[in-house]
Every structure is written in structure tokens, then in C-alpha cells.
Tab-separated table of C-alpha atoms and ligand atoms in Angstrom:
chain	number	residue	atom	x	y	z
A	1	UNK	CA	11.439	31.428	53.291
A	2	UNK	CA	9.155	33.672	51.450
A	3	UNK	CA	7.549	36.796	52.845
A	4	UNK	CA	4.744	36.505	49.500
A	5	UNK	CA	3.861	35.103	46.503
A	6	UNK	CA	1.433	35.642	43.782
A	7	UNK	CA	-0.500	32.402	42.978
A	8	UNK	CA	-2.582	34.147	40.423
A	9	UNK	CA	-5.495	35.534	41.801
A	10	UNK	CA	-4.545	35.427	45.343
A	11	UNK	CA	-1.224	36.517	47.690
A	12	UNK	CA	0.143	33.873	49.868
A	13	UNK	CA	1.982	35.039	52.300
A	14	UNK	CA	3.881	33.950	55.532
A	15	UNK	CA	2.529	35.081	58.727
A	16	UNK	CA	5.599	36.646	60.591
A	17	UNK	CA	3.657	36.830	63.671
A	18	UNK	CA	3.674	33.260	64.465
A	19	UNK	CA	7.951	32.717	63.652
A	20	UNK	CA	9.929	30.986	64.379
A	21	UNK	CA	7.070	29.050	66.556
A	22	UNK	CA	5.201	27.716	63.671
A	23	UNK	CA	5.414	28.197	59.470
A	24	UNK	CA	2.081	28.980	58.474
A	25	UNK	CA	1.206	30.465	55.044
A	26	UNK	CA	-2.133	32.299	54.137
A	27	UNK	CA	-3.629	32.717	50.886
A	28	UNK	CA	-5.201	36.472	50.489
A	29	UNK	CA	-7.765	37.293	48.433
A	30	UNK	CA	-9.350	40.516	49.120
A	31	UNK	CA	-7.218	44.257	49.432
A	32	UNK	CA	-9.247	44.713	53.064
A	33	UNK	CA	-7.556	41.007	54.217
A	34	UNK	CA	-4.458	42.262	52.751
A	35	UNK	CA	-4.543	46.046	54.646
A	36	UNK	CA	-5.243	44.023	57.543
A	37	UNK	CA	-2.320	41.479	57.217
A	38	UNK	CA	0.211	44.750	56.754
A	39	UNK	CA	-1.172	46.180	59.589
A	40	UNK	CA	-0.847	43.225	62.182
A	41	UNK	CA	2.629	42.963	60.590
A	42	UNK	CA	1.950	39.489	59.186
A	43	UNK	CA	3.780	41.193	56.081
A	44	UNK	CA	6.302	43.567	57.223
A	45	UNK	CA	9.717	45.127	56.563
A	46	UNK	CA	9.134	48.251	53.968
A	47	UNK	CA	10.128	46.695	50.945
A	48	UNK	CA	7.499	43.343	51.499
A	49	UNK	CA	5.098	45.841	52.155
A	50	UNK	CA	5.403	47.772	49.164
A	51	UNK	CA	5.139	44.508	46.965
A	52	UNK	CA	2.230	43.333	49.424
A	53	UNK	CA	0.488	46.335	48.750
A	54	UNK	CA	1.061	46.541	45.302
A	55	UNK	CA	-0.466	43.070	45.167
A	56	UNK	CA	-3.606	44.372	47.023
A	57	UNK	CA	-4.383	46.930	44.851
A	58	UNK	CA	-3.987	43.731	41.726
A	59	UNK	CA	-6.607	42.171	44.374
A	60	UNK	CA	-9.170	45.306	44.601
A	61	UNK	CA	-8.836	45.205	40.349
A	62	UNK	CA	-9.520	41.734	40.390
A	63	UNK	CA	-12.274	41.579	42.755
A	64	UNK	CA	-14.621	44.310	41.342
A	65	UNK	CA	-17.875	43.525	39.761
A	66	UNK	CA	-18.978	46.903	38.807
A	67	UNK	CA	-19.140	48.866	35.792
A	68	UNK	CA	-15.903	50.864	34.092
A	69	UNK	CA	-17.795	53.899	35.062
A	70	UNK	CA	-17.334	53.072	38.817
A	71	UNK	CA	-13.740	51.374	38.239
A	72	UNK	CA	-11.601	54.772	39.099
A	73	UNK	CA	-13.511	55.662	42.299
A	74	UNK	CA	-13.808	51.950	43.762
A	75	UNK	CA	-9.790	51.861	43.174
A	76	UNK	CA	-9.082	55.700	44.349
A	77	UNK	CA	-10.962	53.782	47.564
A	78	UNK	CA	-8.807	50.375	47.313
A	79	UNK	CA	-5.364	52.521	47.636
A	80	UNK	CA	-6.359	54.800	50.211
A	81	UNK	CA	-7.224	51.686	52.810
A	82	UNK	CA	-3.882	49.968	51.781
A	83	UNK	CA	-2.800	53.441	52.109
A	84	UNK	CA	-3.880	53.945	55.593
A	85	UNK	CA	-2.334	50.761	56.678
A	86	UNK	CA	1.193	51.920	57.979
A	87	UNK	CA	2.449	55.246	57.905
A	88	UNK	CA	6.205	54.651	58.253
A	89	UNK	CA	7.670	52.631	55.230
A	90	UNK	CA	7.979	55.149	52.090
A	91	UNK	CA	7.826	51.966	49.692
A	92	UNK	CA	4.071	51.282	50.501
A	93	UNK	CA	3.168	54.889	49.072
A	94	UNK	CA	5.543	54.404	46.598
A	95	UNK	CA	4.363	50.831	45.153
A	96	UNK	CA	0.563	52.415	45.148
A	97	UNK	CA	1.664	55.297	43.037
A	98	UNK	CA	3.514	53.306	40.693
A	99	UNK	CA	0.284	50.705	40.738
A	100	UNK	CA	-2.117	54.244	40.306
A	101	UNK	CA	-0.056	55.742	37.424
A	102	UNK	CA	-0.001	52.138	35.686
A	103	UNK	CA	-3.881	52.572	35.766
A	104	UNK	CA	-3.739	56.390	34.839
A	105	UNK	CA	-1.853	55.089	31.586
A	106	UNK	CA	-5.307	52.715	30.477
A	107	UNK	CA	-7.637	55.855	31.095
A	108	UNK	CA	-8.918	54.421	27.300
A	109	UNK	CA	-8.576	51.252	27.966
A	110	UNK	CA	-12.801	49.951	28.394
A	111	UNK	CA	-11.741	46.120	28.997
A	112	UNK	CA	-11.835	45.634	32.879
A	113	UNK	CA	-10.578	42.417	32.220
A	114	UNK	CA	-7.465	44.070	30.097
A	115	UNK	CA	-7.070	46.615	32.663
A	116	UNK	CA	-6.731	43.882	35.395
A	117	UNK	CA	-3.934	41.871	33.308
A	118	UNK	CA	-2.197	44.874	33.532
A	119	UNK	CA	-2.312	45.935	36.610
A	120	UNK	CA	-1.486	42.542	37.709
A	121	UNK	CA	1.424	42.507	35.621
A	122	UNK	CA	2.476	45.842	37.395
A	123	UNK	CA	2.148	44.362	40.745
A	124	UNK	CA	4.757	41.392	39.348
A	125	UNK	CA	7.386	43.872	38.048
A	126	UNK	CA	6.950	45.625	41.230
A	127	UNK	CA	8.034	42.360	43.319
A	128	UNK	CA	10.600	41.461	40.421
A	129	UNK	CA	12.183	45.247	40.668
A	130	UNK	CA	12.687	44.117	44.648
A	131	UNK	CA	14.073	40.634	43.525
A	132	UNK	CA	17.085	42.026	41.275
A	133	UNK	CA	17.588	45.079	43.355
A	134	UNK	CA	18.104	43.399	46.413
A	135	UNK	CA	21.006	40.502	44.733
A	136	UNK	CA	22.486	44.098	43.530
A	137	UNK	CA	22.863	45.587	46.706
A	138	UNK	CA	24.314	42.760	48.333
A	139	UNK	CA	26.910	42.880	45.409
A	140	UNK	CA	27.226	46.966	46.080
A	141	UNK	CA	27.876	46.305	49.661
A	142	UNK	CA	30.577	43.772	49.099
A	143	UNK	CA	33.390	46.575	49.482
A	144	UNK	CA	32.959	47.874	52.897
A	145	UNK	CA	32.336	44.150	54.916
A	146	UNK	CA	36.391	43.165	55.653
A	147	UNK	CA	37.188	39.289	54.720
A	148	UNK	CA	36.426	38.324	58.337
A	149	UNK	CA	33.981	40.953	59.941
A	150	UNK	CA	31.449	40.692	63.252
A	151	UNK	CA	28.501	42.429	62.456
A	152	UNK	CA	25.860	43.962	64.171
A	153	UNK	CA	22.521	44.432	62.666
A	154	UNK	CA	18.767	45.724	64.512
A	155	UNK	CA	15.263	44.501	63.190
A	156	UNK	CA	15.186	42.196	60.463
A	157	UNK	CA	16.230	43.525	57.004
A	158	UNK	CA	16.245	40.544	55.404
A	159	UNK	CA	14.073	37.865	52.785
A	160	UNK	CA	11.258	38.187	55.214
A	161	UNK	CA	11.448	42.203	55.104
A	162	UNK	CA	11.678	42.242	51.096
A	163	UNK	CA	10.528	39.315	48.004
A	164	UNK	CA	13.954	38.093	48.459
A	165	UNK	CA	17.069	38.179	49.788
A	166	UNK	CA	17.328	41.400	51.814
A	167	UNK	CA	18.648	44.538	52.098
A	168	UNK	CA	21.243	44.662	55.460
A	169	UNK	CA	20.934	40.799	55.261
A	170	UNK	CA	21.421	41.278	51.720
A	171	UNK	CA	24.891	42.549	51.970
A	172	UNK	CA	25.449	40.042	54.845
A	173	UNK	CA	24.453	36.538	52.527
A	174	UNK	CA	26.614	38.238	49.445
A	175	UNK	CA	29.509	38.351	51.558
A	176	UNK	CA	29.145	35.040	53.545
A	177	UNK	CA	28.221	33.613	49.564
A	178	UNK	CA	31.468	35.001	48.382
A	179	UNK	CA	33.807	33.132	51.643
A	180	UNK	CA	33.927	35.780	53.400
A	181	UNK	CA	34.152	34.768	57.725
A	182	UNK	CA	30.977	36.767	58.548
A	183	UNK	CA	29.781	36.527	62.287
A	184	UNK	CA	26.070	38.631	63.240
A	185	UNK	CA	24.829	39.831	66.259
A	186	UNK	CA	21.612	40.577	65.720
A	187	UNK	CA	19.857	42.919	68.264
A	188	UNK	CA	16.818	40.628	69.752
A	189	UNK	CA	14.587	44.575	68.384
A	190	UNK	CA	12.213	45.455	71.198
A	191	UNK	CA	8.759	45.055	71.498
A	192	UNK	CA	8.537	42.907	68.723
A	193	UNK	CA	11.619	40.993	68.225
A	194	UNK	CA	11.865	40.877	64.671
A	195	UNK	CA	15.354	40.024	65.288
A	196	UNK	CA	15.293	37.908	68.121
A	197	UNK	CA	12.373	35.674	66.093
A	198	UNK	CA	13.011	36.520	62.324
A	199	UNK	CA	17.276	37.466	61.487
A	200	UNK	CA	18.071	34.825	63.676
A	201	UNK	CA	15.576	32.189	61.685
A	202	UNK	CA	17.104	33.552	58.179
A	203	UNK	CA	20.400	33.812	59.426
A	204	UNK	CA	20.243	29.604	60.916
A	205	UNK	CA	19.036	28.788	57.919
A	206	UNK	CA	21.277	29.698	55.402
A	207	UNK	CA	24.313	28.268	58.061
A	208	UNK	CA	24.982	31.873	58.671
A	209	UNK	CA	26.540	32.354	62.222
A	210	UNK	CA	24.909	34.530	64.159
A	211	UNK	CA	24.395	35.373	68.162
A	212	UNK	CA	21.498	36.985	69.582
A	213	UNK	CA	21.706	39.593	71.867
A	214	UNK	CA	19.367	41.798	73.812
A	215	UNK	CA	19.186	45.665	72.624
A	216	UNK	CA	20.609	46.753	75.971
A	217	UNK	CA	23.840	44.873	75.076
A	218	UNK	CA	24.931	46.319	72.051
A	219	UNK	CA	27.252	49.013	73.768
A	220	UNK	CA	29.144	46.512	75.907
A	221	UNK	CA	30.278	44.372	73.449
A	222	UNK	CA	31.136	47.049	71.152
A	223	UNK	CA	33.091	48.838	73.960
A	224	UNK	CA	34.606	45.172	74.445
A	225	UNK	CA	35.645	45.513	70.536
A	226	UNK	CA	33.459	42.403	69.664
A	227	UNK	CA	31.797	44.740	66.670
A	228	UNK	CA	33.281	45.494	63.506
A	229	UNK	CA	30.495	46.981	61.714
A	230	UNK	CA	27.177	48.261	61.568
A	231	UNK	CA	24.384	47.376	58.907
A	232	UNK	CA	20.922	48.216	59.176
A	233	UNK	CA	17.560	48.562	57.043
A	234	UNK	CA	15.605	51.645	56.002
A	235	UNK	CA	12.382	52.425	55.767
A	236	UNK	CA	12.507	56.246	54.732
A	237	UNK	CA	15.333	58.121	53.616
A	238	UNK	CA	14.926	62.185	53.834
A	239	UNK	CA	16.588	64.074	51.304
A	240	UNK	CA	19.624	65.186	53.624
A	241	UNK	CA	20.096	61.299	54.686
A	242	UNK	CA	18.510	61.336	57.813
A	243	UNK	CA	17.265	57.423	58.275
A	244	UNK	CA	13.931	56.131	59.765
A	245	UNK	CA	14.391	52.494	60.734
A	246	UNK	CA	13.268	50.546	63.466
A	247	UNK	CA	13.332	51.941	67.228
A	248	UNK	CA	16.282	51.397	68.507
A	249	UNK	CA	18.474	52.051	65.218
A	250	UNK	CA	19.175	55.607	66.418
A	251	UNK	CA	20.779	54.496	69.481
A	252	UNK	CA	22.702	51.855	68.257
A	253	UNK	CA	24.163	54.566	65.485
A	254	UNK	CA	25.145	56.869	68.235
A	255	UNK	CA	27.050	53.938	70.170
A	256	UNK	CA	28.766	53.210	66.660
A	257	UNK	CA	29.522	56.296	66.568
A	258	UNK	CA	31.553	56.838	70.086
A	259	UNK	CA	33.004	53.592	69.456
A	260	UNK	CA	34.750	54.622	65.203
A	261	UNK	CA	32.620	51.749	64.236
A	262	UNK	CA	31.255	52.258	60.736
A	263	UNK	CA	27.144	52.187	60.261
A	264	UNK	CA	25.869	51.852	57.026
A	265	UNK	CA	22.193	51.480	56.344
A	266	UNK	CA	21.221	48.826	52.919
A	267	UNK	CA	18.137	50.250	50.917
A	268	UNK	CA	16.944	50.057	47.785
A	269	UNK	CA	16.954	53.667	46.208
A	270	UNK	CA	12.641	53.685	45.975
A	271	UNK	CA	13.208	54.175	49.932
A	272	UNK	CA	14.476	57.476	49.305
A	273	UNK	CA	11.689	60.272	49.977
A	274	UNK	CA	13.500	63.579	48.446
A	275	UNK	CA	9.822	65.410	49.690
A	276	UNK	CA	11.208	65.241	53.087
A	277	UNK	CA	13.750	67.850	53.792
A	278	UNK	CA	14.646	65.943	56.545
A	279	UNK	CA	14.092	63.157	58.822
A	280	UNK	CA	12.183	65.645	61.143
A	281	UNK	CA	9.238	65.344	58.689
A	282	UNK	CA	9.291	61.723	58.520
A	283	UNK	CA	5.625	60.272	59.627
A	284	UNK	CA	6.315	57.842	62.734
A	285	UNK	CA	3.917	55.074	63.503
A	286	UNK	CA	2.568	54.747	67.079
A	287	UNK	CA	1.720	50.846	67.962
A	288	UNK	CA	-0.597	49.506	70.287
A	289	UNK	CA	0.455	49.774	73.860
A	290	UNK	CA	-0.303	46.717	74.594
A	291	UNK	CA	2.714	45.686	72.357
A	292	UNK	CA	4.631	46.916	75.792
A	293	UNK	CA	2.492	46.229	78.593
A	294	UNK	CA	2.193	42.281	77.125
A	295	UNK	CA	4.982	39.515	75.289
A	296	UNK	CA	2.930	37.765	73.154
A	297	UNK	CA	-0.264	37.645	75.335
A	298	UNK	CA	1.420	37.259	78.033
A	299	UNK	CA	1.189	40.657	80.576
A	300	UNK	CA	4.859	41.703	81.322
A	301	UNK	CA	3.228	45.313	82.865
A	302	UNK	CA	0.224	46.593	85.213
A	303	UNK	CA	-2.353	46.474	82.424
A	304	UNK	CA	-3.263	49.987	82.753
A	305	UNK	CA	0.039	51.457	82.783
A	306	UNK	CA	0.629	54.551	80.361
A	307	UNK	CA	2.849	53.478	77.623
A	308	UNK	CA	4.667	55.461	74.579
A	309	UNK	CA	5.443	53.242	71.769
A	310	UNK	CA	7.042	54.645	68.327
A	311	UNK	CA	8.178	51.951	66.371
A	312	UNK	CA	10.728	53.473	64.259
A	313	UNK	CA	13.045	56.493	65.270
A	314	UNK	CA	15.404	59.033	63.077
A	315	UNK	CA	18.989	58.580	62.886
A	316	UNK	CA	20.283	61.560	61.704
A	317	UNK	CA	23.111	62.035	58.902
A	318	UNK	CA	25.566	62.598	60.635
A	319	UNK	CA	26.001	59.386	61.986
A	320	UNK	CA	25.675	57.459	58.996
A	321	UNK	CA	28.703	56.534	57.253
A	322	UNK	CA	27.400	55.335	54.112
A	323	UNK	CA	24.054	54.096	52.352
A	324	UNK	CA	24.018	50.915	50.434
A	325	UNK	CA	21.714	50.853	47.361
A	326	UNK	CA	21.534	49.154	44.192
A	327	UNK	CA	23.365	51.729	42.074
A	328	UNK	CA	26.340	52.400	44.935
A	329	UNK	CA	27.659	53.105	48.039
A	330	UNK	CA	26.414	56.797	48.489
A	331	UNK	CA	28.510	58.854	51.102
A	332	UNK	CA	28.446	61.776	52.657
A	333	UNK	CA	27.226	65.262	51.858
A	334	UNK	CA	24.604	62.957	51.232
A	335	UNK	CA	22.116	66.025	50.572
A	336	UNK	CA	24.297	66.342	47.802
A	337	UNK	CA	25.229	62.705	46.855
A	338	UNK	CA	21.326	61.187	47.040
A	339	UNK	CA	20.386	63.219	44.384
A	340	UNK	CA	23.662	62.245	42.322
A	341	UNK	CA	22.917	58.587	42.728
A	342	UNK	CA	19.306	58.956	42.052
A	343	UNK	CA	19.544	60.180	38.632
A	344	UNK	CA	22.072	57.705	37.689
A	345	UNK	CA	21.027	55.048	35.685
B	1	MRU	O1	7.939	47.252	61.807
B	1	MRU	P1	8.685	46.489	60.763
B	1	MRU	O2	9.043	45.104	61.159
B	1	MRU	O3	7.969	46.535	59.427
B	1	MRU	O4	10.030	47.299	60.591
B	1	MRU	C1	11.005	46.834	59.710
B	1	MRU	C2	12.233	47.656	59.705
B	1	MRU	O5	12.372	48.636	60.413
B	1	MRU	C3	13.274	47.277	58.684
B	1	MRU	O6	14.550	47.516	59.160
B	1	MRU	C4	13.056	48.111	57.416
B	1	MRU	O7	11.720	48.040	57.010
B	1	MRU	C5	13.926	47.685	56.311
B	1	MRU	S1	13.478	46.100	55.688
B	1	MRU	C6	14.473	45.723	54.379
């Protein structure tokens, strides 16, 4: 399955919102379709949205039908909507300021029509950078998953939350790939059951074996020794290795951690934010309510009862035993270890 892909002068991507129901693709032509797509999470998982928005701004290029004059403005406008989208996932700001300094380079450049090539091209290294990084992680993580390991991973970090392959799923297919006996739980992810609908889906169809479970469960069957390991997504990284993933991650870490159970998050290094001091800066998106009070349309609460809904949370350093990233395993002091692995080459 395939989260996106460029067809040239449009993005087709799969709408996550309707797995594992029904496969329906969408071909997206316009950056406002495509802001909208990230933010009803018919692209999601931070690394698909990076590429997805990197794509978008390709689109806004593409699309424009003013003068060179105009071109900077109309595009300053084009990456703050994409921008605006969702607050949480470091790799969308990160894929517009790579696309924005790509443009910043052809400040000479008069051919609109040279100036979309390359920008267009950007967008395609962009999703090619995920490609390779994500193979390389898997291979990174190889080390730490035993030759027969149950796993337990939250959300879906996998080829539907990246171009291809995954990050947490990542390491998981590199190990099953290399013979290793690899059994996942996956955490079903409350309210919107990315794992329950998507890691499951990925997991089935590349024969896999995985169990679902529901969020609440996760301490009982590690208590009952049924867990072996721990391997999430990320979708921020602060400089001191503080982790903002998916709601629910931080509890799961905690359980991992009263239990000896390792927890290791998989993320490409771009996810690392070193502006944030720690995860206590970390922007967290608030959803619709109606996420909670309804399943899919259908009301599961009084329709007018007050609801909270973050959808990521903060897992703090200190329960992390390693991060997973395309250069290496980085481990604790991690405020001092990031930074090591970051200016590696
Ligand atoms: O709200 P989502 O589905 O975009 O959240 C996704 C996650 O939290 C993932 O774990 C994270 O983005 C890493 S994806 C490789």
C-alpha cells in the first residue's frame, strides 16, 4: 500500500480514513485539497505528511498563473496554509523549509516554468530521502529485536505513516525479512484507531503476525510477560529526547518501564527538533471532540458532553531506552548523544 504518489502534476494518495473498509485512492491537484487531506488525516503519520506537504507546495508552483513578480508572495501564502494544517509532526515544517530554501536558491532564476521543475524535483528527493531512510532504519534497528521477540507497538508507524516501509514497522518488516520469529501486538490507538484499522492491515499483508489489542490491555499482558519489547513512532524529538508520539505512547512507556521492558522509538533523524529544549515546548494538536463523543458517525457519548482530546502526548527521556534512526541506535544522555548523531554523516 502506498500512503502517495506523484503522477506528475498531481498527488494520489490513499485515503486512510476509509481503511481497512474500502481502498480508495484520490488524485490531488491543488495545495488547499492537499492542506485539507492532511488535516482530515487522509495523509497522516509525520513522515507522509512531510512528503505530502512537500508535494503541495510542487502543487501551489504548478498551479500559479501569475507573474514572477507575484511568485514569492503567492508561495510565502501556499506554505503557510500547508503550514497551518497540523501542528504536531516536526517533518511538515521541516519538508516546507527545505521546499522554501530550494526556491530561495532560484531568487535569479525568471523561468516560472524552470522554477517549477525544480521545485518539483525537490518535492521527489524529499519523498526519495524518506524511501532510503526508512530501509536504513529498519537495518539500524536489527540489533536490539532478539531472534524470536513479541512486540508491542501504538499508532501506526508504518508504509502508510511514511513513502515506504516505516519507521517502528520499519524495524519490525527488517527483522521478520531477515527470519527472525516476530509476533506484534499492536495497540487498537484511541480515538482513531490507526492501529486497530491501519498496523493491523500492513502487518496482514505482508504475513506478519500480529494481535490486536485494546489500549487498556497493554499492562496486563505485559505484567503476564507476553511483551518483549517496545517500538514506537515519533513525531517530534526535543533536544534532551523527550518524544511526542501518539496519545497513549506516554503511558505505554511508563508501563514498559515498571515492567524492565525496553522502549525504543524508530525516527528518521529530520524528526529531531534541537529548537525545543524539551518536550515541554512541543506544540500539541487538539482534535475535534466529536472524534470522542462519536466512532465513525456513530454517537458513542451524550452529544454535548465536554470532551478534552490531545492527540499526541510527551514521553519523557527518561523512559526511553534508545532511538532508532538512520545513522544509529542513539542512547542515553541523549541531550548529549542527539547532537553526536546529528552531525554524523
Ligand atoms: O495522528 P497521526 O496518525 O498522524 O499520528 C501518527 C503518529 O503518531 C505516528 O506514530 C508518528 O507520526 C510516526 S509515523 C512514522
Amino acid at each position: 500500500m502506498k500512503a502517495l504518489e506523484w503522477l506528475g502534476n498531481s498527488l494520489r494518495i490513499l485515503d486512510q480514513t476509509k481503511l481497512p473498509v474500502a481502498t480508495i485512492y484520490r488524485d490531488v491537484s491543488t495545495y488547499e485539497e492537499l492542506a485539507q487531506a492532511i488535516e482530515k488525516m487522509e495523509v497522516r503519520g509525520a513522515p507522509a505528511i512531510g512528503a505530502a506537504a512537500a508535494y503541495g507546495y510542487a502543487l501551489g508552483a504548478l498551479k500559479y498563473t501569475g507573474d514572477r513578480a507575484g511568485f514569492q508572495d503567492y508561495m510565502n501564502t501556499v506554505k503557510e496554509r500547508l503550514a497551518n494544517t497540523r501542528p504536531t509532526a516536526v517533518n511538515l515544517f521541516w519538508a516546507l523549509c527545505r521546499m522554501e530554501d530550494c526556491l530561495r536558491n532560484l531568487y535569479e532564476e525568471e523561468d516560472l516554468d524552470a522554477i517549477r521543475k525544480t521545485l518539483v524535483a525537490e518535492a521527489e528527493s524529499i519523498a526519495e530521502d524518506d524511501r532510503r531512510v526508512n530501509h536504513l532504519i529498519g537495518e539500524q534497528g536489527n540489533p536490539i529485536v532478539p531472534e524470536e521477540a513479541n512486540i508491542l507497538t501504538h499508532c501506526n508507524a508504518g508504509e502508510l505513516a511514511t513513502v515506504e516501509f516505516g519507521t517502528a514497522l520499519g524495524v519490525v518488516r527488517a527483522a521478520h525479512q531477515v527470519g527472525k520469529k516476530i509476533h506484534v501486538y499492536a495497540d487498537e490507538t484511541r480515538p482513531y484507531l490507526q492501529g486497530a484499522r491501519l498496523t493491523t492491515l500492513e502487518l496482514m499483508n505482508d504475513n506478519i503476525p500480529v494481535t490486536l489489542i485494546a489500549d487498556n490491555m497493554a499492562g496486563y499482558l505485559m505484567q503476564q510477560g507476553k511483551i518483549d519489547l517496545v517500538i514506537v513512532g515519533a513525531d517530534r524529538i526535543a533536544a534532551n529526547g523527550d518524544t511526542a508520539n501518539k496519545i497513549g505512547t506516554y503511558s505505554v512507556a511508563v508501563l514498559a518501564h515498571a515492567h524492565g521492558i525496553p522502549f525504543y522509538i524508530a525516527a528518521p533523524t529530520s524528526t529531531v527538533d534541537l529548537k525545543m529544549p524539551s518536550g515541554q515546548e512541543i506544540p500539541i494538536e487538539e482534535r475535534n471532540p466529536n472524534e470522542l463523543r462519536e466512532l465513525f458517525g456513530v454517537q458513542t457519548a451524550p452529544a454535548e458532553v465536554p470532551v478534552y482530546n490531545p492527540a499526541f502526548d510527551v514521553t519523557p527521556a527518561k523512559y526511553i531506552t534508545g532511538i532508532i534512526t538512520e545513522k544509529g541506535i542513539v542512547s542515553p544522555p541523549f541531550s548529549v548523544n542527539l547532537l553526536k548523531m546529528l552531525v554524523r554523516s
